[in-house]
mmCIF file of C-alpha atoms in Angstrom:
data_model
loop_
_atom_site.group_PDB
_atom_site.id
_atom_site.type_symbol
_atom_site.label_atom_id
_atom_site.label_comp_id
_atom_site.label_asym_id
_atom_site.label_seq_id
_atom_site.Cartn_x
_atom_site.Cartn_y
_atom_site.Cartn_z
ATOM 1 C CA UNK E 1 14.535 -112.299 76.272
ATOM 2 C CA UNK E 2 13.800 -109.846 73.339
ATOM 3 C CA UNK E 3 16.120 -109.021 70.384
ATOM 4 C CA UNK E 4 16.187 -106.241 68.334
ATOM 5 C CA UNK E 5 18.653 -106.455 65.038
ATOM 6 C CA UNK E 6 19.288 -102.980 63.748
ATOM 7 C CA UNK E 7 16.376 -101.416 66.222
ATOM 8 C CA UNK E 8 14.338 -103.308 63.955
ATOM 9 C CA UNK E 9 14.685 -107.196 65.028
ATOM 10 C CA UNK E 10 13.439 -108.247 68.398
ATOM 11 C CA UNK E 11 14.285 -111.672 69.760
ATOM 12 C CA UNK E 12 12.680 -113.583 72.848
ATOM 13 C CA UNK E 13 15.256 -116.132 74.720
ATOM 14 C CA UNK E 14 13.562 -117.363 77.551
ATOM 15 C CA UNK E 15 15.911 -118.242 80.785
ATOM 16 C CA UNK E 16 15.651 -120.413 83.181
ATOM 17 C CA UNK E 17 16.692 -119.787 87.046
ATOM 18 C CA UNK E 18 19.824 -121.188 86.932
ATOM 19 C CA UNK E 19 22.949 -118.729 84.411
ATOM 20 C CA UNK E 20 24.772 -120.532 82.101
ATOM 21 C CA UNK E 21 28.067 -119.732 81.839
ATOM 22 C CA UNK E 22 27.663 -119.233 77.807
ATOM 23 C CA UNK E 23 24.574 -117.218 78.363
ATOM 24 C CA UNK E 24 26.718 -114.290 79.699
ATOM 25 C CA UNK E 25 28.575 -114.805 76.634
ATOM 26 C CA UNK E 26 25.957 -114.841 74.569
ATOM 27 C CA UNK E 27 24.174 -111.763 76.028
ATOM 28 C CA UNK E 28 27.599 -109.786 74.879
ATOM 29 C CA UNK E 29 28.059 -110.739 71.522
ATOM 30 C CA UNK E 30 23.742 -109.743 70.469
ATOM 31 C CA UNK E 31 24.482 -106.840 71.964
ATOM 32 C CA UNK E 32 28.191 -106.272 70.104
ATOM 33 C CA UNK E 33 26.016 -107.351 66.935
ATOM 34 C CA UNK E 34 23.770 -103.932 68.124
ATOM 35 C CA UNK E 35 20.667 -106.120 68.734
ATOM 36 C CA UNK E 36 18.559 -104.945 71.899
ATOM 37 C CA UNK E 37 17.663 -108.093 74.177
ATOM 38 C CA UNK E 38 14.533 -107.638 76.619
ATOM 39 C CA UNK E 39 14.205 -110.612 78.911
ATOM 40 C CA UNK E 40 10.601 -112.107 78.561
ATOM 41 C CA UNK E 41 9.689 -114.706 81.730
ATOM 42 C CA UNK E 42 7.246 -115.853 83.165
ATOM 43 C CA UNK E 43 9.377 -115.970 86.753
ATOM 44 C CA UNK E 44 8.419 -113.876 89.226
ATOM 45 C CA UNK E 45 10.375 -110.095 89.605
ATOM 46 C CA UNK E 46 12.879 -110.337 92.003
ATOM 47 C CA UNK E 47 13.861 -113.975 90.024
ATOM 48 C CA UNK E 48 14.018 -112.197 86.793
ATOM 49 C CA UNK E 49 15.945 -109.528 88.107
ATOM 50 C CA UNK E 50 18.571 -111.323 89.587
ATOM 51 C CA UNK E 51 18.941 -113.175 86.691
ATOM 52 C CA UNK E 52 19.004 -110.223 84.642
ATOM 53 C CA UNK E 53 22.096 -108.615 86.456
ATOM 54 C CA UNK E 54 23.906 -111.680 86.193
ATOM 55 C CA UNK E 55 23.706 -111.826 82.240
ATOM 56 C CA UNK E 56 23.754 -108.161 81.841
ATOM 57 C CA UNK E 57 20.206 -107.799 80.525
ATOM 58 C CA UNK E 58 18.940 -103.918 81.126
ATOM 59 C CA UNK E 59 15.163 -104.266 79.804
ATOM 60 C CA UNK E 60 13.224 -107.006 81.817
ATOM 61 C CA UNK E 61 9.051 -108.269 81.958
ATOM 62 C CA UNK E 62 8.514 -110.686 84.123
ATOM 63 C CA UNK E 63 5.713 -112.865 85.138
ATOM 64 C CA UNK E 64 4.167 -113.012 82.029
ATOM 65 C CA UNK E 65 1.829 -116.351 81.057
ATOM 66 C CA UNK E 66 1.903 -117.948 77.810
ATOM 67 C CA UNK E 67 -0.340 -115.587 76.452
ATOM 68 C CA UNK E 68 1.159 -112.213 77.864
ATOM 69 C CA UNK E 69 4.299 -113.128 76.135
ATOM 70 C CA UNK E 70 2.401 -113.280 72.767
ATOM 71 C CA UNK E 71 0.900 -109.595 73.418
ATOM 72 C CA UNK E 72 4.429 -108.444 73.810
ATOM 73 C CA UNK E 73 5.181 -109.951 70.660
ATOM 74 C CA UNK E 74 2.340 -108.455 68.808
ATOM 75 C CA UNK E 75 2.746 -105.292 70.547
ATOM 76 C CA UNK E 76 7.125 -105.328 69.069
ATOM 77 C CA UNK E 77 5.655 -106.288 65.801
ATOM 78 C CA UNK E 78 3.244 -103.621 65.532
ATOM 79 C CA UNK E 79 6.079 -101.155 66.233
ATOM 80 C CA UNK E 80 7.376 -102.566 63.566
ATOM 81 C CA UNK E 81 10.259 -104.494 64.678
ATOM 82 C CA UNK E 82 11.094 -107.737 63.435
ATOM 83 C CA UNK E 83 10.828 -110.356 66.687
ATOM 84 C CA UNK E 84 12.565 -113.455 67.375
ATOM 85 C CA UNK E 85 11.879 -115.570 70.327
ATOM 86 C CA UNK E 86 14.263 -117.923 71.861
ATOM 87 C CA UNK E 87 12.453 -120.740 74.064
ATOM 88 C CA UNK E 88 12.954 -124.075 75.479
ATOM 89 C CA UNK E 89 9.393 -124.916 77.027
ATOM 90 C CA UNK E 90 5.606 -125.709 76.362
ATOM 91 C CA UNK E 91 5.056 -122.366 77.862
ATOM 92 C CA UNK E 92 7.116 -120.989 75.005
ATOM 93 C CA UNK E 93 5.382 -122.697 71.740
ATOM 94 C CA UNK E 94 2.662 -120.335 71.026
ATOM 95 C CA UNK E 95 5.093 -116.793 71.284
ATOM 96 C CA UNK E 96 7.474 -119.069 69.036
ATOM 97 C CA UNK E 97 4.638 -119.693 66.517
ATOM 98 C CA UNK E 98 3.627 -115.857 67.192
ATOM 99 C CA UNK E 99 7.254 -114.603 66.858
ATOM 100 C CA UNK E 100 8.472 -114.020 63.187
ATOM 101 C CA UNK E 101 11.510 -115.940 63.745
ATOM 102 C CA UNK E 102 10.818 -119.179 66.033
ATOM 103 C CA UNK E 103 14.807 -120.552 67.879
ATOM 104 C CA UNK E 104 14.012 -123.315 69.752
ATOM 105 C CA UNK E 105 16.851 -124.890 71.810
ATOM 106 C CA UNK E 106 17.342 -128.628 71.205
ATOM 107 C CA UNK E 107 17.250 -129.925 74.557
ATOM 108 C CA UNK E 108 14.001 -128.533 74.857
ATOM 109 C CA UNK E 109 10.890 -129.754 75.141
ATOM 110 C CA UNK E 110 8.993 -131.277 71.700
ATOM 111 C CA UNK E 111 6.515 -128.611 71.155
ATOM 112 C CA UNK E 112 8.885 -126.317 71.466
ATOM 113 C CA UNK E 113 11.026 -127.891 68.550
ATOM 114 C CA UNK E 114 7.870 -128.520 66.666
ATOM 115 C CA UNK E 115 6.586 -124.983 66.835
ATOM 116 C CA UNK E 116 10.223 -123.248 65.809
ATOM 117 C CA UNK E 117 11.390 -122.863 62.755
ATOM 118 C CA UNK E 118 15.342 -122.970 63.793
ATOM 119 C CA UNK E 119 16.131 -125.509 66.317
ATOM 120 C CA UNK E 120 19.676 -125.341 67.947
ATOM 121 C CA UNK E 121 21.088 -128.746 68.213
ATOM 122 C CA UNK E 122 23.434 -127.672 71.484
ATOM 123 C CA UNK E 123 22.062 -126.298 74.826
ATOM 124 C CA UNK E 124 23.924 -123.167 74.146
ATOM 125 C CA UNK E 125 22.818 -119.857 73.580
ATOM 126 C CA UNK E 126 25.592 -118.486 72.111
ATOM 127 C CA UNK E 127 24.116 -120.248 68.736
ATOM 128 C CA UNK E 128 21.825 -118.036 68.311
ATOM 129 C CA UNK E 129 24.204 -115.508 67.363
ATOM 130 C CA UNK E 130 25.853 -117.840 65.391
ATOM 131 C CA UNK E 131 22.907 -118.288 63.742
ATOM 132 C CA UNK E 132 22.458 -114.870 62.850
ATOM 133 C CA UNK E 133 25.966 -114.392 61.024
ATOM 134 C CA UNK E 134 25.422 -117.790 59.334
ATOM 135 C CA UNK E 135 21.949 -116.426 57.896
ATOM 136 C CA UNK E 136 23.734 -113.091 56.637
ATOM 137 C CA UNK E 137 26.036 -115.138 54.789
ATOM 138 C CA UNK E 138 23.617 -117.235 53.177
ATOM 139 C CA UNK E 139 21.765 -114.103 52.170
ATOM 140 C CA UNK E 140 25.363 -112.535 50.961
ATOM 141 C CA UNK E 141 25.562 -115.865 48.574
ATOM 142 C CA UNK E 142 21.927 -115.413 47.541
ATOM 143 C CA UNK E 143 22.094 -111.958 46.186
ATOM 144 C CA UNK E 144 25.866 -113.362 44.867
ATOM 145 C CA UNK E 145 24.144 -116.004 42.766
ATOM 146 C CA UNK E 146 21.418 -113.821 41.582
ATOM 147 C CA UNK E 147 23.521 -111.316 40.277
ATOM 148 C CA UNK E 148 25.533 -114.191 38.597
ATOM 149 C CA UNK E 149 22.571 -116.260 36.998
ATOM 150 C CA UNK E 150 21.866 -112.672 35.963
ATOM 151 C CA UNK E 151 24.490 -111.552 34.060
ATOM 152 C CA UNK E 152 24.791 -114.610 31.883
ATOM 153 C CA UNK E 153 21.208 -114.549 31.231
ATOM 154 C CA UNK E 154 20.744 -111.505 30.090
ATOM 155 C CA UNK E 155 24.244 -110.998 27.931
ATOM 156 C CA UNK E 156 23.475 -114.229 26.286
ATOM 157 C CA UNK E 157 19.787 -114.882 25.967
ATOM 158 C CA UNK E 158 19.199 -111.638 23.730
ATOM 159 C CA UNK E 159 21.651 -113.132 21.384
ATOM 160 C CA UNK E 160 20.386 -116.333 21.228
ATOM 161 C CA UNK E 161 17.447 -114.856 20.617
ATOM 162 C CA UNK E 162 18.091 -113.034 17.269
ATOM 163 C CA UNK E 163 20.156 -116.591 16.381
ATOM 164 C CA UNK E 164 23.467 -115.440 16.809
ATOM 165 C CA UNK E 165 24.880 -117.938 19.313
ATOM 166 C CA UNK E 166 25.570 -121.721 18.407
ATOM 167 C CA UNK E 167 23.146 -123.774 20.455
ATOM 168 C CA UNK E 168 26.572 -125.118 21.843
ATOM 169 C CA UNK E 169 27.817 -123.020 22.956
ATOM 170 C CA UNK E 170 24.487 -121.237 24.421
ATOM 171 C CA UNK E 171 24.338 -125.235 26.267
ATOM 172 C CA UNK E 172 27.835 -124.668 27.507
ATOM 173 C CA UNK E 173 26.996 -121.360 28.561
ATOM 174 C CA UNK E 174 24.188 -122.560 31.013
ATOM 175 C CA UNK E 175 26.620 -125.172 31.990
ATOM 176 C CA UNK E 176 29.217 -122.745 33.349
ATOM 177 C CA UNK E 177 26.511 -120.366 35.045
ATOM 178 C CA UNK E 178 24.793 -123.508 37.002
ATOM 179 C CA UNK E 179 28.463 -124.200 37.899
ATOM 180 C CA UNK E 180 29.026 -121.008 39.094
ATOM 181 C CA UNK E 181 26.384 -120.730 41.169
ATOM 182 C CA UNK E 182 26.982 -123.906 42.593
ATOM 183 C CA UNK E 183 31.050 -123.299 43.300
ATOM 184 C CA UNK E 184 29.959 -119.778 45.118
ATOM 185 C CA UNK E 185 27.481 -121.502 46.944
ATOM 186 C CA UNK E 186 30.400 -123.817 48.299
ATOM 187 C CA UNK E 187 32.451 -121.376 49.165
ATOM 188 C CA UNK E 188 29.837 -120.923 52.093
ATOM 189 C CA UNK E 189 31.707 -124.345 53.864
ATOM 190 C CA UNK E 190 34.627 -122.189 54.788
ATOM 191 C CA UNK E 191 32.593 -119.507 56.700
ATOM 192 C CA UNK E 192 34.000 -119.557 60.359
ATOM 193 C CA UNK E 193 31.798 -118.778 63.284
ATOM 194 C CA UNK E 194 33.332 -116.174 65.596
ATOM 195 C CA UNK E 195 34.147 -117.362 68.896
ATOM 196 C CA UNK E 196 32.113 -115.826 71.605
#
């Protein structure tokens, strides 16, 4: 399946012939969060269709190999869109070393784990939402933290500079701003994931 995050994000969750409950689920909250999902499988048509009505899924390729679903990839990234791919199987490694953002699920097989660079410890789709609105928090706290470390850098370094600021209290200074980065950073333990 292919994900696109602000028409610019593309995301590939492979799905097997059998609907999970969650997957529905899942399949409704990408596309509340205005990603566009296209399922990539290798299963034949009518399989990929049926599956693709019963999670709601409008763009569909099926019977791609291994290889095919890398030359959709390329093609998405080409276009310009970022791509994710979502996998569980050997068949799914090389598009999830292709892909710019590798999900492998966690009861998948080893290659697939090996070859993505987020694996989802549950069997449950829905996490890779999750894991979307966890990664735009820790980018919220990054861009916090800069703008902190910033600001007592540069209102204190110029005046240590010209020797107007006890070495004290300049010490105590970077104190405080390492603690402040550190407490805001914390403050990313209370984020609550959205039920889906």
């Amino acid at each position: 399946m292919l994900v696109a995050l602000n028409k610019r994000m593309i995301g590939i969750i492979a799905v097997a012939d059998t609907v999970k409950e969650t997957a529905v689920l899942a399949v409704q909250k990408l596309k509340s969060m205005n990603i566009g999902i296209v399922m990539l499988t290798g299963d034949n048509e009518r399989t990929a269709q049926s599956i693709a009505k019963q999670v709601s899924i409008e763009n569909i390729i099926a019977g791609v190999l291994p290889e095919g679903k890398i030359e959709v990839i390329k093609k998405l990234q080409h276009e310009g869109k970022v791509v994710a791919m979502v996998g569980d199987g050997i068949n799914d490694a090389p598009a999830l070393a292709q892909a710019d953002i590798g999900i492998a699920i966690g009861s998948g097989t080893d290659v697939a784990k090996e070859t993505g660079e987020i694996i989802l410890i549950k069997d449950d789709v829905r996490d890779v939402a999750h894991a979307i609105d966890l990664s735009k928090g820790d980018n919220e706290k990054i861009k916090q933290n800069l703008f902190l470390s910033l600001v007592y850098n540069s209102a204190l370094i110029p005046i240590a500079a010209v020797g107007l600021l006890n070495p004290i209290y300049a010490a105590a200074a970077m104190s405080m701003s390492s603690v402040s980065v550190v407490g805001n950073s914390a403050l990313l333990r209370r984020f609550k994931l959205e039920t889906v």
